[in-house]
mmCIF file with all atom_site columns, C-alpha atoms in Angstrom:
data_model
loop_
_atom_site.group_PDB
_atom_site.id
_atom_site.type_symbol
_atom_site.label_atom_id
_atom_site.label_alt_id
_atom_site.label_comp_id
_atom_site.label_asym_id
_atom_site.label_entity_id
_atom_site.label_seq_id
_atom_site.pdbx_PDB_ins_code
_atom_site.Cartn_x
_atom_site.Cartn_y
_atom_site.Cartn_z
_atom_site.occupancy
_atom_site.B_iso_or_equiv
_atom_site.pdbx_formal_charge
_atom_site.auth_seq_id
_atom_site.auth_comp_id
_atom_site.auth_asym_id
_atom_site.auth_atom_id
_atom_site.pdbx_PDB_model_num
ATOM 1   C CA . UNK A 1 1   ? 171.511 132.442 273.935 1.00 59.00 ? 82  UNK A CA 1
ATOM 2   C CA . UNK A 1 2   ? 174.324 132.827 272.005 1.00 61.00 ? 83  UNK A CA 1
ATOM 3   C CA . UNK A 1 3   ? 174.528 133.291 268.206 1.00 61.00 ? 84  UNK A CA 1
ATOM 4   C CA . UNK A 1 4   ? 178.235 132.759 268.139 1.00 79.00 ? 85  UNK A CA 1
ATOM 5   C CA . UNK A 1 5   ? 178.143 129.152 266.931 1.00 91.00 ? 86  UNK A CA 1
ATOM 6   C CA . UNK A 1 6   ? 176.095 130.193 263.912 1.00 94.00 ? 87  UNK A CA 1
ATOM 7   C CA . UNK A 1 7   ? 177.789 131.014 260.462 1.00 95.00 ? 88  UNK A CA 1
ATOM 8   C CA . UNK A 1 8   ? 175.266 132.721 259.337 1.00 94.00 ? 89  UNK A CA 1
ATOM 9   C CA . UNK A 1 9   ? 175.408 136.413 260.378 1.00 94.00 ? 90  UNK A CA 1
ATOM 10  C CA . UNK A 1 10  ? 172.750 137.797 262.784 1.00 95.00 ? 91  UNK A CA 1
ATOM 11  C CA . UNK A 1 11  ? 170.845 140.172 260.507 1.00 96.00 ? 92  UNK A CA 1
ATOM 12  C CA . UNK A 1 12  ? 170.163 136.998 258.032 1.00 96.00 ? 93  UNK A CA 1
ATOM 13  C CA . UNK A 1 13  ? 169.060 134.846 261.463 1.00 95.00 ? 94  UNK A CA 1
ATOM 14  C CA . UNK A 1 14  ? 166.857 137.653 262.285 1.00 95.00 ? 95  UNK A CA 1
ATOM 15  C CA . UNK A 1 15  ? 165.541 137.827 258.652 1.00 95.00 ? 96  UNK A CA 1
ATOM 16  C CA . UNK A 1 16  ? 165.007 133.936 258.316 1.00 96.00 ? 97  UNK A CA 1
ATOM 17  C CA . UNK A 1 17  ? 163.686 133.532 261.730 1.00 95.00 ? 98  UNK A CA 1
ATOM 18  C CA . UNK A 1 18  ? 163.686 135.687 265.074 1.00 94.00 ? 99  UNK A CA 1
ATOM 19  C CA . UNK A 1 19  ? 161.949 138.257 263.447 1.00 93.00 ? 100 UNK A CA 1
ATOM 20  C CA . UNK A 1 20  ? 159.854 136.677 260.619 1.00 93.00 ? 101 UNK A CA 1
ATOM 21  C CA . UNK A 1 21  ? 156.227 136.029 261.444 1.00 92.00 ? 102 UNK A CA 1
ATOM 22  C CA . UNK A 1 22  ? 153.171 134.640 259.915 1.00 94.00 ? 103 UNK A CA 1
ATOM 23  C CA . UNK A 1 23  ? 151.546 137.665 258.203 1.00 93.00 ? 104 UNK A CA 1
ATOM 24  C CA . UNK A 1 24  ? 147.760 138.237 257.982 1.00 92.00 ? 105 UNK A CA 1
ATOM 25  C CA . UNK A 1 25  ? 147.678 141.387 256.179 1.00 94.00 ? 106 UNK A CA 1
ATOM 26  C CA . UNK A 1 26  ? 149.899 142.611 253.225 1.00 95.00 ? 107 UNK A CA 1
ATOM 27  C CA . UNK A 1 27  ? 150.401 145.663 251.072 1.00 96.00 ? 108 UNK A CA 1
ATOM 28  C CA . UNK A 1 28  ? 149.342 146.107 247.730 1.00 95.00 ? 109 UNK A CA 1
ATOM 29  C CA . UNK A 1 29  ? 153.307 145.816 246.318 1.00 97.00 ? 110 UNK A CA 1
ATOM 30  C CA . UNK A 1 30  ? 153.144 142.712 243.759 1.00 97.00 ? 111 UNK A CA 1
ATOM 31  C CA . UNK A 1 31  ? 154.967 139.718 244.036 1.00 98.00 ? 112 UNK A CA 1
ATOM 32  C CA . UNK A 1 32  ? 157.044 139.152 240.552 1.00 98.00 ? 113 UNK A CA 1
ATOM 33  C CA . UNK A 1 33  ? 157.816 136.098 238.505 1.00 97.00 ? 114 UNK A CA 1
ATOM 34  C CA . UNK A 1 34  ? 161.156 136.860 238.894 1.00 98.00 ? 115 UNK A CA 1
ATOM 35  C CA . UNK A 1 35  ? 160.896 137.048 242.905 1.00 98.00 ? 116 UNK A CA 1
ATOM 36  C CA . UNK A 1 36  ? 159.074 133.506 242.879 1.00 98.00 ? 117 UNK A CA 1
ATOM 37  C CA . UNK A 1 37  ? 161.644 131.891 240.538 1.00 98.00 ? 118 UNK A CA 1
ATOM 38  C CA . UNK A 1 38  ? 164.449 133.364 242.416 1.00 98.00 ? 119 UNK A CA 1
ATOM 39  C CA . UNK A 1 39  ? 162.711 131.768 245.719 1.00 98.00 ? 120 UNK A CA 1
ATOM 40  C CA . UNK A 1 40  ? 162.625 128.405 243.631 1.00 98.00 ? 121 UNK A CA 1
ATOM 41  C CA . UNK A 1 41  ? 166.049 128.518 242.456 1.00 98.00 ? 122 UNK A CA 1
ATOM 42  C CA . UNK A 1 42  ? 167.365 128.924 245.909 1.00 98.00 ? 123 UNK A CA 1
ATOM 43  C CA . UNK A 1 43  ? 164.945 126.248 248.003 1.00 98.00 ? 124 UNK A CA 1
ATOM 44  C CA . UNK A 1 44  ? 165.166 123.473 245.260 1.00 98.00 ? 125 UNK A CA 1
ATOM 45  C CA . UNK A 1 45  ? 168.632 122.664 247.122 1.00 98.00 ? 126 UNK A CA 1
ATOM 46  C CA . UNK A 1 46  ? 166.828 121.328 250.137 1.00 98.00 ? 127 UNK A CA 1
ATOM 47  C CA . UNK A 1 47  ? 167.122 117.669 250.693 1.00 98.00 ? 128 UNK A CA 1
ATOM 48  C CA . UNK A 1 48  ? 164.925 115.224 250.288 1.00 98.00 ? 129 UNK A CA 1
ATOM 49  C CA . UNK A 1 49  ? 164.735 111.346 250.582 1.00 98.00 ? 130 UNK A CA 1
ATOM 50  C CA . UNK A 1 50  ? 165.812 109.900 247.290 1.00 97.00 ? 131 UNK A CA 1
ATOM 51  C CA . UNK A 1 51  ? 165.890 113.261 245.824 1.00 98.00 ? 132 UNK A CA 1
ATOM 52  C CA . UNK A 1 52  ? 162.233 112.644 245.146 1.00 97.00 ? 133 UNK A CA 1
ATOM 53  C CA . UNK A 1 53  ? 161.024 116.746 244.797 1.00 98.00 ? 134 UNK A CA 1
ATOM 54  C CA . UNK A 1 54  ? 157.420 116.149 245.136 1.00 98.00 ? 135 UNK A CA 1
ATOM 55  C CA . UNK A 1 55  ? 156.510 119.551 245.996 1.00 98.00 ? 136 UNK A CA 1
ATOM 56  C CA . UNK A 1 56  ? 154.372 121.297 242.888 1.00 98.00 ? 137 UNK A CA 1
ATOM 57  C CA . UNK A 1 57  ? 153.403 124.942 243.344 1.00 98.00 ? 138 UNK A CA 1
ATOM 58  C CA . UNK A 1 58  ? 150.241 126.720 241.692 1.00 98.00 ? 139 UNK A CA 1
ATOM 59  C CA . UNK A 1 59  ? 150.599 130.386 241.788 1.00 98.00 ? 140 UNK A CA 1
ATOM 60  C CA . UNK A 1 60  ? 147.260 132.045 241.866 1.00 98.00 ? 141 UNK A CA 1
ATOM 61  C CA . UNK A 1 61  ? 147.417 135.281 239.992 1.00 97.00 ? 142 UNK A CA 1
ATOM 62  C CA . UNK A 1 62  ? 144.100 135.597 237.877 1.00 97.00 ? 143 UNK A CA 1
ATOM 63  C CA . UNK A 1 63  ? 141.011 136.818 239.687 1.00 96.00 ? 144 UNK A CA 1
ATOM 64  C CA . UNK A 1 64  ? 138.953 133.993 238.440 1.00 97.00 ? 145 UNK A CA 1
ATOM 65  C CA . UNK A 1 65  ? 141.336 131.414 239.990 1.00 98.00 ? 146 UNK A CA 1
ATOM 66  C CA . UNK A 1 66  ? 141.306 133.562 242.999 1.00 97.00 ? 147 UNK A CA 1
ATOM 67  C CA . UNK A 1 67  ? 137.656 133.495 243.453 1.00 97.00 ? 148 UNK A CA 1
ATOM 68  C CA . UNK A 1 68  ? 137.808 129.520 242.745 1.00 97.00 ? 149 UNK A CA 1
ATOM 69  C CA . UNK A 1 69  ? 140.452 129.192 245.485 1.00 98.00 ? 150 UNK A CA 1
ATOM 70  C CA . UNK A 1 70  ? 138.676 131.390 248.250 1.00 98.00 ? 151 UNK A CA 1
ATOM 71  C CA . UNK A 1 71  ? 135.601 129.179 248.246 1.00 97.00 ? 152 UNK A CA 1
ATOM 72  C CA . UNK A 1 72  ? 137.447 126.509 249.517 1.00 98.00 ? 153 UNK A CA 1
ATOM 73  C CA . UNK A 1 73  ? 139.118 128.390 252.051 1.00 98.00 ? 154 UNK A CA 1
ATOM 74  C CA . UNK A 1 74  ? 137.991 128.535 255.763 1.00 97.00 ? 155 UNK A CA 1
ATOM 75  C CA . UNK A 1 75  ? 135.727 131.514 257.069 1.00 97.00 ? 156 UNK A CA 1
ATOM 76  C CA . UNK A 1 76  ? 139.121 132.858 258.820 1.00 95.00 ? 157 UNK A CA 1
ATOM 77  C CA . UNK A 1 77  ? 141.054 132.465 256.023 1.00 96.00 ? 158 UNK A CA 1
ATOM 78  C CA . UNK A 1 78  ? 139.034 133.820 253.124 1.00 97.00 ? 159 UNK A CA 1
ATOM 79  C CA . UNK A 1 79  ? 139.677 137.783 253.609 1.00 94.00 ? 160 UNK A CA 1
ATOM 80  C CA . UNK A 1 80  ? 143.313 137.332 253.768 1.00 94.00 ? 161 UNK A CA 1
ATOM 81  C CA . UNK A 1 81  ? 143.570 135.243 250.827 1.00 96.00 ? 162 UNK A CA 1
ATOM 82  C CA . UNK A 1 82  ? 141.440 137.424 248.829 1.00 96.00 ? 163 UNK A CA 1
ATOM 83  C CA . UNK A 1 83  ? 143.401 140.082 249.104 1.00 95.00 ? 164 UNK A CA 1
ATOM 84  C CA . UNK A 1 84  ? 146.950 139.077 249.426 1.00 97.00 ? 165 UNK A CA 1
ATOM 85  C CA . UNK A 1 85  ? 149.289 140.020 246.500 1.00 97.00 ? 166 UNK A CA 1
ATOM 86  C CA . UNK A 1 86  ? 149.952 136.476 245.701 1.00 98.00 ? 167 UNK A CA 1
ATOM 87  C CA . UNK A 1 87  ? 148.894 132.988 246.847 1.00 98.00 ? 168 UNK A CA 1
ATOM 88  C CA . UNK A 1 88  ? 150.720 129.666 246.032 1.00 98.00 ? 169 UNK A CA 1
ATOM 89  C CA . UNK A 1 89  ? 148.977 126.049 246.464 1.00 98.00 ? 170 UNK A CA 1
ATOM 90  C CA . UNK A 1 90  ? 151.496 123.866 247.900 1.00 98.00 ? 171 UNK A CA 1
ATOM 91  C CA . UNK A 1 91  ? 150.914 120.071 246.814 1.00 98.00 ? 172 UNK A CA 1
ATOM 92  C CA . UNK A 1 92  ? 152.611 116.845 246.760 1.00 98.00 ? 173 UNK A CA 1
ATOM 93  C CA . UNK A 1 93  ? 152.771 115.241 243.517 1.00 98.00 ? 174 UNK A CA 1
ATOM 94  C CA . UNK A 1 94  ? 152.446 111.396 244.746 1.00 97.00 ? 175 UNK A CA 1
ATOM 95  C CA . UNK A 1 95  ? 153.580 110.433 241.396 1.00 97.00 ? 176 UNK A CA 1
ATOM 96  C CA . UNK A 1 96  ? 156.946 111.803 241.966 1.00 97.00 ? 177 UNK A CA 1
ATOM 97  C CA . UNK A 1 97  ? 158.548 108.372 241.482 1.00 97.00 ? 178 UNK A CA 1
ATOM 98  C CA . UNK A 1 98  ? 157.982 108.790 237.370 1.00 96.00 ? 179 UNK A CA 1
ATOM 99  C CA . UNK A 1 99  ? 160.716 111.632 237.736 1.00 96.00 ? 180 UNK A CA 1
ATOM 100 C CA . UNK A 1 100 ? 163.452 109.368 239.676 1.00 96.00 ? 181 UNK A CA 1
ATOM 101 C CA . UNK A 1 101 ? 165.540 107.864 236.949 1.00 96.00 ? 182 UNK A CA 1
ATOM 102 C CA . UNK A 1 102 ? 166.376 111.494 236.087 1.00 96.00 ? 183 UNK A CA 1
ATOM 103 C CA . UNK A 1 103 ? 166.399 112.952 239.438 1.00 97.00 ? 184 UNK A CA 1
ATOM 104 C CA . UNK A 1 104 ? 168.426 110.177 240.876 1.00 96.00 ? 185 UNK A CA 1
ATOM 105 C CA . UNK A 1 105 ? 170.789 109.023 238.308 1.00 96.00 ? 186 UNK A CA 1
ATOM 106 C CA . UNK A 1 106 ? 173.026 106.972 240.096 1.00 95.00 ? 187 UNK A CA 1
ATOM 107 C CA . UNK A 1 107 ? 170.060 104.812 241.419 1.00 95.00 ? 188 UNK A CA 1
ATOM 108 C CA . UNK A 1 108 ? 167.526 104.755 238.690 1.00 91.00 ? 189 UNK A CA 1
ATOM 109 C CA . UNK A 1 109 ? 165.899 101.473 240.100 1.00 94.00 ? 190 UNK A CA 1
ATOM 110 C CA . UNK A 1 110 ? 164.802 103.293 243.123 1.00 96.00 ? 191 UNK A CA 1
ATOM 111 C CA . UNK A 1 111 ? 161.548 104.262 241.210 1.00 96.00 ? 192 UNK A CA 1
ATOM 112 C CA . UNK A 1 112 ? 160.197 100.460 240.885 1.00 96.00 ? 193 UNK A CA 1
ATOM 113 C CA . UNK A 1 113 ? 161.995 99.128  243.967 1.00 96.00 ? 194 UNK A CA 1
ATOM 114 C CA . UNK A 1 114 ? 160.485 101.290 246.844 1.00 97.00 ? 195 UNK A CA 1
ATOM 115 C CA . UNK A 1 115 ? 158.056 103.492 245.229 1.00 97.00 ? 196 UNK A CA 1
ATOM 116 C CA . UNK A 1 116 ? 155.872 100.953 243.351 1.00 95.00 ? 197 UNK A CA 1
ATOM 117 C CA . UNK A 1 117 ? 152.995 100.778 245.645 1.00 96.00 ? 198 UNK A CA 1
ATOM 118 C CA . UNK A 1 118 ? 150.985 104.204 245.622 1.00 96.00 ? 199 UNK A CA 1
ATOM 119 C CA . UNK A 1 119 ? 150.286 104.194 249.719 1.00 97.00 ? 200 UNK A CA 1
ATOM 120 C CA . UNK A 1 120 ? 154.099 103.955 249.815 1.00 97.00 ? 201 UNK A CA 1
ATOM 121 C CA . UNK A 1 121 ? 154.432 107.022 247.578 1.00 97.00 ? 202 UNK A CA 1
ATOM 122 C CA . UNK A 1 122 ? 151.616 109.060 249.261 1.00 97.00 ? 203 UNK A CA 1
ATOM 123 C CA . UNK A 1 123 ? 153.403 108.755 252.630 1.00 98.00 ? 204 UNK A CA 1
ATOM 124 C CA . UNK A 1 124 ? 156.852 109.624 251.540 1.00 98.00 ? 205 UNK A CA 1
ATOM 125 C CA . UNK A 1 125 ? 155.485 112.500 249.156 1.00 98.00 ? 206 UNK A CA 1
ATOM 126 C CA . UNK A 1 126 ? 153.558 113.784 252.313 1.00 98.00 ? 207 UNK A CA 1
ATOM 127 C CA . UNK A 1 127 ? 156.721 113.843 254.359 1.00 98.00 ? 208 UNK A CA 1
ATOM 128 C CA . UNK A 1 128 ? 158.938 115.262 251.618 1.00 98.00 ? 209 UNK A CA 1
ATOM 129 C CA . UNK A 1 129 ? 156.758 117.784 250.218 1.00 98.00 ? 210 UNK A CA 1
ATOM 130 C CA . UNK A 1 130 ? 156.439 119.184 253.779 1.00 98.00 ? 211 UNK A CA 1
ATOM 131 C CA . UNK A 1 131 ? 159.896 119.602 253.815 1.00 98.00 ? 212 UNK A CA 1
ATOM 132 C CA . UNK A 1 132 ? 159.773 121.569 250.847 1.00 98.00 ? 213 UNK A CA 1
ATOM 133 C CA . UNK A 1 133 ? 156.745 123.427 251.918 1.00 98.00 ? 214 UNK A CA 1
ATOM 134 C CA . UNK A 1 134 ? 159.286 124.715 254.633 1.00 98.00 ? 215 UNK A CA 1
ATOM 135 C CA . UNK A 1 135 ? 161.981 125.312 252.697 1.00 98.00 ? 216 UNK A CA 1
ATOM 136 C CA . UNK A 1 136 ? 159.797 127.484 250.589 1.00 98.00 ? 217 UNK A CA 1
ATOM 137 C CA . UNK A 1 137 ? 158.488 129.577 253.250 1.00 98.00 ? 218 UNK A CA 1
ATOM 138 C CA . UNK A 1 138 ? 161.869 130.329 254.085 1.00 98.00 ? 219 UNK A CA 1
ATOM 139 C CA . UNK A 1 139 ? 162.816 131.085 250.977 1.00 98.00 ? 220 UNK A CA 1
ATOM 140 C CA . UNK A 1 140 ? 159.784 133.628 250.882 1.00 98.00 ? 221 UNK A CA 1
ATOM 141 C CA . UNK A 1 141 ? 161.537 135.348 254.079 1.00 97.00 ? 222 UNK A CA 1
ATOM 142 C CA . UNK A 1 142 ? 165.076 135.344 251.895 1.00 97.00 ? 223 UNK A CA 1
ATOM 143 C CA . UNK A 1 143 ? 163.307 137.596 249.478 1.00 98.00 ? 224 UNK A CA 1
ATOM 144 C CA . UNK A 1 144 ? 162.467 140.070 252.062 1.00 96.00 ? 225 UNK A CA 1
ATOM 145 C CA . UNK A 1 145 ? 158.657 138.926 251.805 1.00 97.00 ? 226 UNK A CA 1
ATOM 146 C CA . UNK A 1 146 ? 156.503 137.794 254.135 1.00 96.00 ? 227 UNK A CA 1
ATOM 147 C CA . UNK A 1 147 ? 154.488 134.115 253.993 1.00 97.00 ? 228 UNK A CA 1
ATOM 148 C CA . UNK A 1 148 ? 150.924 133.605 255.750 1.00 96.00 ? 229 UNK A CA 1
ATOM 149 C CA . UNK A 1 149 ? 151.106 129.655 255.402 1.00 97.00 ? 230 UNK A CA 1
ATOM 150 C CA . UNK A 1 150 ? 147.455 128.207 256.052 1.00 96.00 ? 231 UNK A CA 1
ATOM 151 C CA . UNK A 1 151 ? 145.913 124.637 256.455 1.00 96.00 ? 232 UNK A CA 1
ATOM 152 C CA . UNK A 1 152 ? 142.305 125.809 256.799 1.00 96.00 ? 233 UNK A CA 1
ATOM 153 C CA . UNK A 1 153 ? 140.691 124.608 253.783 1.00 97.00 ? 234 UNK A CA 1
ATOM 154 C CA . UNK A 1 154 ? 138.699 121.865 252.172 1.00 97.00 ? 235 UNK A CA 1
ATOM 155 C CA . UNK A 1 155 ? 141.653 119.726 250.744 1.00 95.00 ? 236 UNK A CA 1
ATOM 156 C CA . UNK A 1 156 ? 139.413 117.589 248.533 1.00 95.00 ? 237 UNK A CA 1
ATOM 157 C CA . UNK A 1 157 ? 137.908 120.637 246.992 1.00 96.00 ? 238 UNK A CA 1
ATOM 158 C CA . UNK A 1 158 ? 141.154 122.145 246.671 1.00 96.00 ? 239 UNK A CA 1
ATOM 159 C CA . UNK A 1 159 ? 142.606 119.084 245.014 1.00 95.00 ? 240 UNK A CA 1
ATOM 160 C CA . UNK A 1 160 ? 139.373 118.716 242.622 1.00 95.00 ? 241 UNK A CA 1
ATOM 161 C CA . UNK A 1 161 ? 139.554 122.524 241.729 1.00 95.00 ? 242 UNK A CA 1
ATOM 162 C CA . UNK A 1 162 ? 143.255 122.662 240.909 1.00 96.00 ? 243 UNK A CA 1
ATOM 163 C CA . UNK A 1 163 ? 144.781 119.427 240.138 1.00 94.00 ? 244 UNK A CA 1
ATOM 164 C CA . UNK A 1 164 ? 141.579 117.038 239.711 1.00 88.00 ? 245 UNK A CA 1
ATOM 165 C CA . UNK A 1 165 ? 143.853 114.378 238.447 1.00 82.00 ? 246 UNK A CA 1
ATOM 166 C CA . UNK A 1 166 ? 143.977 112.325 242.023 1.00 88.00 ? 247 UNK A CA 1
ATOM 167 C CA . UNK A 1 167 ? 147.876 112.427 241.904 1.00 94.00 ? 248 UNK A CA 1
ATOM 168 C CA . UNK A 1 168 ? 148.086 115.589 243.781 1.00 96.00 ? 249 UNK A CA 1
ATOM 169 C CA . UNK A 1 169 ? 147.546 116.487 247.463 1.00 96.00 ? 250 UNK A CA 1
ATOM 170 C CA . UNK A 1 170 ? 147.472 119.978 248.871 1.00 97.00 ? 251 UNK A CA 1
ATOM 171 C CA . UNK A 1 171 ? 149.923 120.332 251.571 1.00 98.00 ? 252 UNK A CA 1
ATOM 172 C CA . UNK A 1 172 ? 149.293 124.238 252.308 1.00 98.00 ? 253 UNK A CA 1
ATOM 173 C CA . UNK A 1 173 ? 148.194 127.269 251.058 1.00 98.00 ? 254 UNK A CA 1
ATOM 174 C CA . UNK A 1 174 ? 150.488 130.282 251.360 1.00 98.00 ? 255 UNK A CA 1
ATOM 175 C CA . UNK A 1 175 ? 149.509 134.133 251.214 1.00 98.00 ? 256 UNK A CA 1
ATOM 176 C CA . UNK A 1 176 ? 152.838 136.077 250.191 1.00 98.00 ? 257 UNK A CA 1
ATOM 177 C CA . UNK A 1 177 ? 153.684 139.570 249.929 1.00 97.00 ? 258 UNK A CA 1
ATOM 178 C CA . UNK A 1 178 ? 155.023 142.585 252.019 1.00 96.00 ? 259 UNK A CA 1
ATOM 179 C CA . UNK A 1 179 ? 153.541 142.845 255.433 1.00 94.00 ? 260 UNK A CA 1
ATOM 180 C CA . UNK A 1 180 ? 150.705 145.340 255.967 1.00 91.00 ? 261 UNK A CA 1
ATOM 181 C CA . UNK A 1 181 ? 149.217 146.981 258.880 1.00 91.00 ? 262 UNK A CA 1
ATOM 182 C CA . UNK A 1 182 ? 148.818 144.694 261.727 1.00 89.00 ? 263 UNK A CA 1
ATOM 183 C CA . UNK A 1 183 ? 150.125 142.116 259.919 1.00 90.00 ? 264 UNK A CA 1
ATOM 184 C CA . UNK A 1 184 ? 151.315 140.206 262.918 1.00 90.00 ? 265 UNK A CA 1
ATOM 185 C CA . UNK A 1 185 ? 149.788 138.329 265.856 1.00 89.00 ? 266 UNK A CA 1
ATOM 186 C CA . UNK A 1 186 ? 151.495 138.600 269.080 1.00 90.00 ? 267 UNK A CA 1
ATOM 187 C CA . UNK A 1 187 ? 154.416 136.021 268.885 1.00 89.00 ? 268 UNK A CA 1
ATOM 188 C CA . UNK A 1 188 ? 153.412 132.346 270.135 1.00 93.00 ? 269 UNK A CA 1
ATOM 189 C CA . UNK A 1 189 ? 156.101 130.941 273.056 1.00 95.00 ? 270 UNK A CA 1
ATOM 190 C CA . UNK A 1 190 ? 158.373 128.362 271.996 1.00 95.00 ? 271 UNK A CA 1
ATOM 191 C CA . UNK A 1 191 ? 159.690 125.364 273.471 1.00 97.00 ? 272 UNK A CA 1
ATOM 192 C CA . UNK A 1 192 ? 163.283 125.530 275.231 1.00 97.00 ? 273 UNK A CA 1
ATOM 193 C CA . UNK A 1 193 ? 166.303 123.580 274.205 1.00 96.00 ? 274 UNK A CA 1
ATOM 194 C CA . UNK A 1 194 ? 166.323 121.344 277.427 1.00 97.00 ? 275 UNK A CA 1
ATOM 195 C CA . UNK A 1 195 ? 162.220 120.631 276.629 1.00 98.00 ? 276 UNK A CA 1
ATOM 196 C CA . UNK A 1 196 ? 162.818 119.433 273.069 1.00 98.00 ? 277 UNK A CA 1
ATOM 197 C CA . UNK A 1 197 ? 166.387 118.080 273.042 1.00 98.00 ? 278 UNK A CA 1
ATOM 198 C CA . UNK A 1 198 ? 168.055 114.993 275.072 1.00 98.00 ? 279 UNK A CA 1
ATOM 199 C CA . UNK A 1 199 ? 171.447 113.493 274.655 1.00 98.00 ? 280 UNK A CA 1
ATOM 200 C CA . UNK A 1 200 ? 171.298 109.562 274.909 1.00 98.00 ? 281 UNK A CA 1
#
């Protein structure tokens, strides 16, 4: 494998991908509002279809909100979610189309032309929100922090607890902070290039 074909320097490649891992423990060092804003201000430029930007982020900072969150997590995720410096709930806004006239100014009619049906919006919001969630995780790494994304939770319970409007769908819960002791599980294998890529 060669990194010569990549413009990004090796240290940045390692920070974002090769050395980055899903963290399971964290130090007590807080994650500041300034750090989270810097992360968002970087990753907001990631592409989405029709520039729809369905991702919504709830930062769980208060003890009361943390208790409400943990009760909906799977048993294996409760302890680390209780102790992470910051937890972000990432959700897709299924009413993202209301923003399209301002976010897609050259094609404002896309709101009604393509997204008038709820089922179409939900499918699009899930796909594009998941893309944005991936950008968010890379942004956390770019800030020198570790992310612990999880999907082990009661989705209906979280939707009701933190949104309650029927317009959002939780995509992931992400623990964020500086990695603590024994933060990593062993690195799992990755498929090789030839197992993934074909040329036609």
